[in-house]
XYZ file of C-alpha atoms in Angstrom:
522
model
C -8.793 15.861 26.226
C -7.591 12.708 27.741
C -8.261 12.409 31.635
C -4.407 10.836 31.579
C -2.857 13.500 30.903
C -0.914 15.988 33.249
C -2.427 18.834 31.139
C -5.494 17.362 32.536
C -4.578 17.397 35.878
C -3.443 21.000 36.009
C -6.861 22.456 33.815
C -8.881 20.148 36.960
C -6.720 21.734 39.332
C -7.369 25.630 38.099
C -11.055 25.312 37.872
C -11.433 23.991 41.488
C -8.478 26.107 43.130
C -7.746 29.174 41.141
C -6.720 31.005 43.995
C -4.606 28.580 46.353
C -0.859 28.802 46.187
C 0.457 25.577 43.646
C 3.765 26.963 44.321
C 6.404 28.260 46.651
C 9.900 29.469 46.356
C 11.834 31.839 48.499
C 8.456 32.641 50.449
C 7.324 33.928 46.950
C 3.926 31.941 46.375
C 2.594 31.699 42.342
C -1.187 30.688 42.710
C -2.635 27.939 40.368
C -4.416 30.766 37.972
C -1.049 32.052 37.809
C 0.584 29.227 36.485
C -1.726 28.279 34.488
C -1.499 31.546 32.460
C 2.071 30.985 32.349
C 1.659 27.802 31.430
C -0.477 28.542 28.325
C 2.238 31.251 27.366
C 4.538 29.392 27.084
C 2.941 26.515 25.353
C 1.906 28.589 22.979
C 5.329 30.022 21.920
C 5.995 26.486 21.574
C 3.733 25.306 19.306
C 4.265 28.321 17.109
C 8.469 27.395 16.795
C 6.707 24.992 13.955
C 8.531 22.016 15.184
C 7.099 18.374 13.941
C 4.819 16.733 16.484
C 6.355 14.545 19.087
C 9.650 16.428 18.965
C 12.158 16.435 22.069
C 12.245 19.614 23.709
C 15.310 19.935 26.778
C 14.722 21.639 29.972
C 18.499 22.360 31.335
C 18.402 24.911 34.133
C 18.666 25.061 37.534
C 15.417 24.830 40.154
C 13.363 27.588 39.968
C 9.623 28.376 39.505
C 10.252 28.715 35.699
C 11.316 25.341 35.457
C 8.483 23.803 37.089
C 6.732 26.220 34.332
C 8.664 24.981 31.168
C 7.826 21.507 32.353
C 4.292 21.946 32.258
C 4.049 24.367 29.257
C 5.809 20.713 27.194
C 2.925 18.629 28.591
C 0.701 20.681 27.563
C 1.809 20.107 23.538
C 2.245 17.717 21.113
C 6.081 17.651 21.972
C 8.175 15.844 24.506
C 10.034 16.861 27.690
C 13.934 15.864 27.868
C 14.949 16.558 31.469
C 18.564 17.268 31.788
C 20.442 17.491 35.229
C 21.969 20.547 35.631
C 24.874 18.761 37.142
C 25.989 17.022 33.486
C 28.792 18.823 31.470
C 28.613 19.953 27.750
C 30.003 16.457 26.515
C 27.272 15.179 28.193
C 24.161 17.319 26.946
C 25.624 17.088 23.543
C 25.166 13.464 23.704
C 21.901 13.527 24.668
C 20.800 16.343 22.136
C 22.112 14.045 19.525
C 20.846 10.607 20.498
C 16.888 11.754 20.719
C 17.374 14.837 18.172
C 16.555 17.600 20.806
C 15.229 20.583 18.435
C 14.946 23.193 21.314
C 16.236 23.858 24.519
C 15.156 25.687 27.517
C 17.799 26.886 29.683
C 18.422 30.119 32.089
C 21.350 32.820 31.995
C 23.940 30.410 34.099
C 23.801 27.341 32.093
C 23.529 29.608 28.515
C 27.446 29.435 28.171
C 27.148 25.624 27.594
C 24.735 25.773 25.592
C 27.029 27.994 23.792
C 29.992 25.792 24.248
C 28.332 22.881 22.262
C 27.332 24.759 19.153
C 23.203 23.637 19.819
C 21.965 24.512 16.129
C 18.598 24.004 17.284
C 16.003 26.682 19.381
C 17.299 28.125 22.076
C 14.701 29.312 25.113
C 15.928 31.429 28.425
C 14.075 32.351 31.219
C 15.772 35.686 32.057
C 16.477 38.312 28.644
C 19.811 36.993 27.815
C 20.879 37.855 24.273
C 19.029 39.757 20.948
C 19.062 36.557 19.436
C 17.451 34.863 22.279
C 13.866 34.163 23.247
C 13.100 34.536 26.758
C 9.914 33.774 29.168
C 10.466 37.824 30.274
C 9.317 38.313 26.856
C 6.839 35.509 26.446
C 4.539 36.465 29.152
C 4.651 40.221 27.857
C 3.620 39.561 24.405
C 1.783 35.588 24.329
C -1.726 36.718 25.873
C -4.211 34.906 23.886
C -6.216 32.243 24.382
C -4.752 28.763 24.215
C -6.423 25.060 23.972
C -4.846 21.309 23.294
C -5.730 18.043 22.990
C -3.583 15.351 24.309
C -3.285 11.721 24.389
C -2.583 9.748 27.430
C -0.734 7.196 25.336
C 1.305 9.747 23.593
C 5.113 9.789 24.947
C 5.574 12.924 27.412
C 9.221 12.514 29.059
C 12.535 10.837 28.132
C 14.606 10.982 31.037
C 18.337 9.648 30.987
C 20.335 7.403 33.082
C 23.416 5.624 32.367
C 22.768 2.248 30.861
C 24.897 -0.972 30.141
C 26.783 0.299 27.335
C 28.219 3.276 29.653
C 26.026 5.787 27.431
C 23.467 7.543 28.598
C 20.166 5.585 27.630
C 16.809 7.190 27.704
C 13.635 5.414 29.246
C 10.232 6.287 27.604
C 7.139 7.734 30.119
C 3.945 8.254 28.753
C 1.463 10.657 29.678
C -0.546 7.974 31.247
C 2.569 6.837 32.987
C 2.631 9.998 34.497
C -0.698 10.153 35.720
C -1.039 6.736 36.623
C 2.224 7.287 39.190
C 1.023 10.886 40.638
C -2.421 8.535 41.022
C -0.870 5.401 42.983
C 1.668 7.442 45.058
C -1.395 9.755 46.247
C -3.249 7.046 47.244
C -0.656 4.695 49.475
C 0.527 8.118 51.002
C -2.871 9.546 51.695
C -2.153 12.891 50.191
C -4.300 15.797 50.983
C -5.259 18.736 49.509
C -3.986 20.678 52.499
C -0.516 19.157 51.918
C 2.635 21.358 51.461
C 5.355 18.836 49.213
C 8.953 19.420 49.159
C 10.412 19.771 46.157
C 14.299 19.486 46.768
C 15.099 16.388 44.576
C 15.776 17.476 40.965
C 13.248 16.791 37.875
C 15.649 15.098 35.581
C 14.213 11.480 36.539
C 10.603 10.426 37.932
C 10.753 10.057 41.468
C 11.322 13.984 41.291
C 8.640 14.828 38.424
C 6.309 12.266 40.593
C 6.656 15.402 42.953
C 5.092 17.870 41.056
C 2.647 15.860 39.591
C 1.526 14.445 42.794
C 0.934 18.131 43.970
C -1.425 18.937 41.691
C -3.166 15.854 41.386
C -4.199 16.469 44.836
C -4.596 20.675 44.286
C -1.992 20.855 47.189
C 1.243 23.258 47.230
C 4.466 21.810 45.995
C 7.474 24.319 47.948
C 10.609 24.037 45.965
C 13.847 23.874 47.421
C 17.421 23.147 46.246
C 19.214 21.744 49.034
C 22.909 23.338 49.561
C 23.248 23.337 53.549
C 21.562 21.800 56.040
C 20.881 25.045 58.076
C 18.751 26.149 55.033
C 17.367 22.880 54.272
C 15.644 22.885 57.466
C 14.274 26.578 57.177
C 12.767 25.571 54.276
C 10.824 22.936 56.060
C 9.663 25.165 58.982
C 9.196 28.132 57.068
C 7.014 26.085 54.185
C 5.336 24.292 56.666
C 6.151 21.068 54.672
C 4.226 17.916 55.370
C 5.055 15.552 52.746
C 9.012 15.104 52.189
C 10.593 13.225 49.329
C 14.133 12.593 49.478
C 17.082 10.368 48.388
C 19.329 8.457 51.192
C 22.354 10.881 50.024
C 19.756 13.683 51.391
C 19.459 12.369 54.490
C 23.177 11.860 55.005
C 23.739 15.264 54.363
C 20.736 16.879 57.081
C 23.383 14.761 59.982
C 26.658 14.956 58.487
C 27.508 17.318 61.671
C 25.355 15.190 64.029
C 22.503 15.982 65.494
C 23.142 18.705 67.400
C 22.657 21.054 64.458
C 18.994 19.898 64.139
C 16.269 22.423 65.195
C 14.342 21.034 68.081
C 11.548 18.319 66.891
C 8.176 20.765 67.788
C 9.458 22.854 64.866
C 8.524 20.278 62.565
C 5.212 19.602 63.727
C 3.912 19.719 60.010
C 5.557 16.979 58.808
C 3.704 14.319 58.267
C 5.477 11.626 55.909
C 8.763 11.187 54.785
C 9.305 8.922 51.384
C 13.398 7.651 50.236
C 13.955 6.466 47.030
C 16.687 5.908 44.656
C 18.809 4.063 46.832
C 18.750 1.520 50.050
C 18.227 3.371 53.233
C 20.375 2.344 56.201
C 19.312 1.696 59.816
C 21.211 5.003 61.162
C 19.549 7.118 58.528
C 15.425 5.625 59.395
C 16.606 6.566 63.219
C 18.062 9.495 62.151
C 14.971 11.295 60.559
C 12.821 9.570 63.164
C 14.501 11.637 66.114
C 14.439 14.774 64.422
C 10.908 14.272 62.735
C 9.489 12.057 65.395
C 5.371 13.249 63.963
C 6.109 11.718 60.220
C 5.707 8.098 58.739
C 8.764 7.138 57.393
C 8.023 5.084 53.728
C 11.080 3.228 52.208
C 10.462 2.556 48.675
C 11.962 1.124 45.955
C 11.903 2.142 42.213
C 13.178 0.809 38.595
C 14.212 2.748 35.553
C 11.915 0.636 33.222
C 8.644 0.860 35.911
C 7.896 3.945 38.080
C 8.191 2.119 41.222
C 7.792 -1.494 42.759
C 7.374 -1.803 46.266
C 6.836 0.185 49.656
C 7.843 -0.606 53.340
C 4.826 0.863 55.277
C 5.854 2.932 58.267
C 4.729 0.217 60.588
C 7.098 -2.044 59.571
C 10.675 0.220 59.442
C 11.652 -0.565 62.764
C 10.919 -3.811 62.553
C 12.244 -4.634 59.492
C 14.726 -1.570 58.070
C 16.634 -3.988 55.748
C 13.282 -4.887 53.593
C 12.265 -3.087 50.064
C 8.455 -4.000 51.211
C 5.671 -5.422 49.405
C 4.073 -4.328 46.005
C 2.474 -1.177 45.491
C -1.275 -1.084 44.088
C -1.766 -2.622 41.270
C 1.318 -4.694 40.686
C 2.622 -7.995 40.876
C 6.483 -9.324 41.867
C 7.583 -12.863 41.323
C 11.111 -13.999 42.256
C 12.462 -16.285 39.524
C 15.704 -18.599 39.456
C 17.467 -19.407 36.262
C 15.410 -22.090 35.700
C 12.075 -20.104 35.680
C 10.839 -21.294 38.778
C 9.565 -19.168 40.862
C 11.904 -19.098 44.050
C 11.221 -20.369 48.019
C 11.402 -18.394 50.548
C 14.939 -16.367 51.211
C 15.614 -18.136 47.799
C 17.731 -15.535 45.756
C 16.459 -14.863 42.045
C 15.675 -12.230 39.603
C 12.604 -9.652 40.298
C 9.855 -9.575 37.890
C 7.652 -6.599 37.815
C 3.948 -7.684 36.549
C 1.274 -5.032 36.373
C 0.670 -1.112 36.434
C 3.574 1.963 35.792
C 5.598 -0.186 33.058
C 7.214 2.580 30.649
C 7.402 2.634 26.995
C 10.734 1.115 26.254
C 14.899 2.360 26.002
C 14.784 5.214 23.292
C 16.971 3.954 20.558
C 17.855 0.660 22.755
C 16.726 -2.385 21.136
C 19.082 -4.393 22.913
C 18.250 -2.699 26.252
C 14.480 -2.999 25.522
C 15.095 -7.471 24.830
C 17.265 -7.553 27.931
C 14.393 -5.915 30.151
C 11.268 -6.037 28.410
C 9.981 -9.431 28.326
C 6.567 -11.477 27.172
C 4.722 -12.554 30.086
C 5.466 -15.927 29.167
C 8.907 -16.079 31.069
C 5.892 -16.627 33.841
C 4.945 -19.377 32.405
C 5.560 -22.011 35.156
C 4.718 -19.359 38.040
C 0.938 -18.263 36.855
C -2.054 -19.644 34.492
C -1.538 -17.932 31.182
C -5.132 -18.744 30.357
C -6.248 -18.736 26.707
C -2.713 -18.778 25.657
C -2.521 -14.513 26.166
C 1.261 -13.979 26.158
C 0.993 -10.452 24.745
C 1.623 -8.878 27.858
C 5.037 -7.353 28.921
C 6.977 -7.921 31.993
C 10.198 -6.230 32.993
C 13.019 -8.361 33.910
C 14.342 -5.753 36.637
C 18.239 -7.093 36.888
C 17.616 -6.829 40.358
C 18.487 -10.323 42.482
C 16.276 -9.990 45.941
C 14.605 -12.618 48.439
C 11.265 -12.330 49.462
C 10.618 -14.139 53.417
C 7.861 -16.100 54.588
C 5.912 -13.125 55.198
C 5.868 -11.707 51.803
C 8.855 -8.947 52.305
C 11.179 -8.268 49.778
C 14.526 -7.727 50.127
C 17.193 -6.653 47.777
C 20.753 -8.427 47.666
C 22.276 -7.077 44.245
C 22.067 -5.794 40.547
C 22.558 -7.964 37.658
C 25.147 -5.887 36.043
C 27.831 -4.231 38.187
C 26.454 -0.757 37.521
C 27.216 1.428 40.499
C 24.367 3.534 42.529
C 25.678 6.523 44.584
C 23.955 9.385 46.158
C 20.625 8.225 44.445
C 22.358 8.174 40.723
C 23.190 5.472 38.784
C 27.083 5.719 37.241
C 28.627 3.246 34.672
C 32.255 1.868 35.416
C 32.324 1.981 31.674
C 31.305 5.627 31.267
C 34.278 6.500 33.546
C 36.580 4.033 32.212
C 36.007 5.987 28.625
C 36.325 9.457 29.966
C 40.012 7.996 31.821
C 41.513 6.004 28.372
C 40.439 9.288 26.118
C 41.700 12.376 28.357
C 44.204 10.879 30.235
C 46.637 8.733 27.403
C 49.729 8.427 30.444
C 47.521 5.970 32.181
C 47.887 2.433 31.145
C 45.154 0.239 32.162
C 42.009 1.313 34.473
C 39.517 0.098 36.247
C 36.341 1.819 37.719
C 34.492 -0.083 40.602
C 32.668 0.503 43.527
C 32.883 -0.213 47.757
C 30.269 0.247 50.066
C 30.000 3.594 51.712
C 26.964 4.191 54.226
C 26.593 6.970 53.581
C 26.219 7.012 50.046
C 25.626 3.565 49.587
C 28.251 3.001 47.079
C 31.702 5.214 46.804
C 33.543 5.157 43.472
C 37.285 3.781 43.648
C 39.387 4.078 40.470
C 42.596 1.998 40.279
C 45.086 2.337 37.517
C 48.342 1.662 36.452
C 50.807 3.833 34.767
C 55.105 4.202 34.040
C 55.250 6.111 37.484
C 52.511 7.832 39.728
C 50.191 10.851 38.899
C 49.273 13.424 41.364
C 45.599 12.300 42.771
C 44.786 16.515 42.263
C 45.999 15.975 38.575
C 43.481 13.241 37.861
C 40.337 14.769 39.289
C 41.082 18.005 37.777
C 41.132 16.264 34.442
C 38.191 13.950 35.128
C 35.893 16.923 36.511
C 36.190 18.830 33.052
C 34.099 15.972 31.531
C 31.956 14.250 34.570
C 29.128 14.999 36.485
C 30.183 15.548 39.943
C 28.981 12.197 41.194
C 30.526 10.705 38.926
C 34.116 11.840 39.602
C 35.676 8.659 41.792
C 36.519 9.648 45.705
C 39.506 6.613 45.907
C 42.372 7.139 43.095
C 44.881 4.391 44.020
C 47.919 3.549 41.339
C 49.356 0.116 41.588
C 52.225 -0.650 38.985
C 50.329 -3.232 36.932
C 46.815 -4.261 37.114
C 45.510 -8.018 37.919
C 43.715 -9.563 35.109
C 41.141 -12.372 34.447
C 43.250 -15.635 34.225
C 40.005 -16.487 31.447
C 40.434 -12.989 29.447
C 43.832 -11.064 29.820
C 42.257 -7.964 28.414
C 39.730 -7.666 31.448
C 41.097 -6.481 35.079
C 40.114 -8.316 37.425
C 37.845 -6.182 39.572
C 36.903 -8.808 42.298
C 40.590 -8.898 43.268
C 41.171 -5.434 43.395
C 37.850 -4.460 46.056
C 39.043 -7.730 47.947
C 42.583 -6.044 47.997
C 40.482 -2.667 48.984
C 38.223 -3.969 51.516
C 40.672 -5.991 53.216
């Protein structure tokens, strides 16, 4: 057995803690013998579906102690885990099931209909006893009670998790097992987990800063305490009741604990667990570090910030929030950051350029996205006139991030904007193009469209779609449309209809975006 593996991890974490409580939900605790049994149940079910190594297996449920087990039971086989938001539609599962040939889901009763509703010819898993024809964990654990073994290789692929990419599809990123490990490793180590630590798990495990959750738990044999976050009132139950210390969240998260103000916030000496507090997936604002210091005033506050091709770049210790709330920090362990202009040169201080990420957590590659893979993915040579490439070595890979920052005189990076005009709200990332698609195929009385973003503190970005059309459309008649085949975030929170749309003087097929937020933001 590999040591980078997250099978690993778990059989390390069962011989030393048999007995201690991996997981919470609802105040019911599952100890690590437990869920390892489960685990192994499950697993083995798996393997005996026949399926050829290194096939894609979805988990598409909602949170829930069999999830976390369903995850595991995939890492523990030859086969790989497809995470898939419970918050994307049929269309949008479909897609996904046919770009990486998903040969078996796992799903509970609720989200069973759309399964259904997309005709999935492949295995279908559930964790409650839905239907005759479906298997179900109820039945798993009654009859799967033999012993169970595997060998896995840290370089194997473990995850594909989706995001929406360039073209407007979804693309899927390649994670390793060793990627895996090598993340739950770092993250432990800047944060000084402990063993006694009790981890929130509230953000979702369809990408890796949620994963990174439970892996991080068990690395360190401490309790992860899932939570799906609905209302704020219950949100903070679950961190007094759970006796959380470590809490991951996204900046939308935050917004939504003091939407009502403060005055709904227990009083601080509830919280006295709480130890750290990490955002990612999205630039924190000043408000928002105040914010969780006044109502958590015992935790370190970490800002970090992540890629989709590496598991994460940089960290703003604790120390330096106040004093500097606008930076992304300074590398993590074990990697490098250079800040190139067009030339290749690396830039001066408060010079704007591209990031490059040198070093550890680099994933495998776009699944099926050779041009994604040469846009990102580059030899180490585009260093070339930054570092010594001694003994000619250019074999190793960089990523190109798309990301244009500054770094100051002190070594603090800062971020200033993407490459592409992809738009990041409430910690996701959402293609114009995606929507733009969804608008020209479902809604044929609209002439021209265009999908865009303005800046929304809360949020970070809010979704405006403009479009033109013989005579207005009811706003409620667009959304209602639009919701049928978009995730939630995705559905725009600005409809504005303007007779005709400006275009680029340079391509009259192309709107002309910049004029319409400047007409917007005026």
């Amino acid at each position: 057995m590999s040591i980078n593996c997250i099978r690993s991890i778990l059989e390390d974490a069962v011989q030393g803690d048999s007995e201690k409580t991996a997981l919470l939900l609802n105040g019911k605790a599952m100890s690590y013998a437990e869920l390892f049994s489960r685990v192994n149940q499950v697993a083995c079910y798996l393997n005996e579906l026949g399926l050829p190594k290194n096939a894609r297996i979805g988990v598409y449920s909602n949170k829930g102690l069999e999830q976390v087990i369903a995850i595991l039971a995939i890492l523990s086989t030859d086969y790989v885990l497809v995470p898939l938001t419970r918050l994307l539609k049929p269309e949008q599962v479909e897609y996904i099931i046919n770009d990486c040939d998903i040969k078996c889901i796992i799903t509970d009763r609720i989200k069973l209909e759309s399964i259904d509703e997309i005709q999935f010819d492949g295995h279908v898993i559930s964790f409650e006893s839905a239907a005759k024809d479906v298997a179900s964990f109820d039945e798993i654990y009654k009859y799967y009670n033999k012993p169970y073994s595997c060998d896995i290789s840290g370089h194997n692929n473990a995850v594909i998790t989706y995001s929406f990419g360039l073209t407007g599809t979804p693309k899927g990123i390649v994670i390793s097992h060793r990627n895996l490990v090598d993340s739950a490793r770092v993250v432990s180590q800047y944060l000084k987990l402990e063993s006694d630590d009790v981890l929130s798990g509230i953000l979702m495990f369809n990408l890796d800063y949620g994963l990174n959750q439970i892996f991080c738990s068990f690395y360190k044999r401490a309790t992860l305490a899932l939570h799906r976050f609905i209302l704020p009132e219950d949100f903070f139950n679950h961190l007094i009741d759970d006796e959380v210390s470590v809490l991951a969240l996204m900046p939308v998260n935050i917004s939504q604990m003091f939407d009502e103000g403060s005055q709904r916030v227990p009083s601080p000496e509830l919280f006295d667990k709480l130890r750290i507090i990490t955002s990612s997936g999205g630039n924190v604002t000043e408000r928002m570090i105040s914010d969780c210091q006044s109502a958590f005033p015992q935790a370190s506050f970490y800002s970090m910030h992540g890629l989709t091709e590496a598991f994460r770049s940089t960290y703003l210790d604790p120390a330096q929030v106040q004093i500097r709330p606008d930076s992304i920090g300074k590398p993590i362990p074990d990697v490098e950051l250079y800040v190139l202009n067009e030339e290749g040169k690396e830039c001066a201080p408060r010079e704007v350029g591209e990031l490059i990420h040198r070093g550890g957590y680099i994933y495998r590659g776009f699944w099926n996205g050779p041009e994604e893979n040469k846009q990102r993915f580059k030899s180490i040579e585009i260093l070339k006139d930054v570092i010594d490439l001694e003994g000619q070595l250019t074999d190793e890979t960089v990523v190109a991030t798309g990301d244009y920052v500054y770094k100051d005189e002190e070594g603090y990076f800062y971020f200033v904007s993407r490459h592409d005009d992809m738009i990041k709200t409430r910690g996701f990332r959402v293609s114009p193009f995606e929507v733009e698609s969804v608008v020209r195929k479902n809604l044929p009385q609209i002439g021209q469209c265009a999908v865009f973003s303005i800046e929304n503190e809360l949020i970070e970005e809010e979704i405006v779609l403009v479009y033109s059309a013989a005579h207005e459309i009811p706003e409620e008649e667009i959304l209602f449309e639009l919701k049928k085949h978009l995730a939630s975030y995705m559905i725009p929170s600005k409809v504005v209809y303007k007779k005709s749309l400006p275009l680029v003087q340079s391509d009259k097929n192309q709107v002309n975006k910049d004029e319409l937020k400047q007409e917007l933001t005026a």
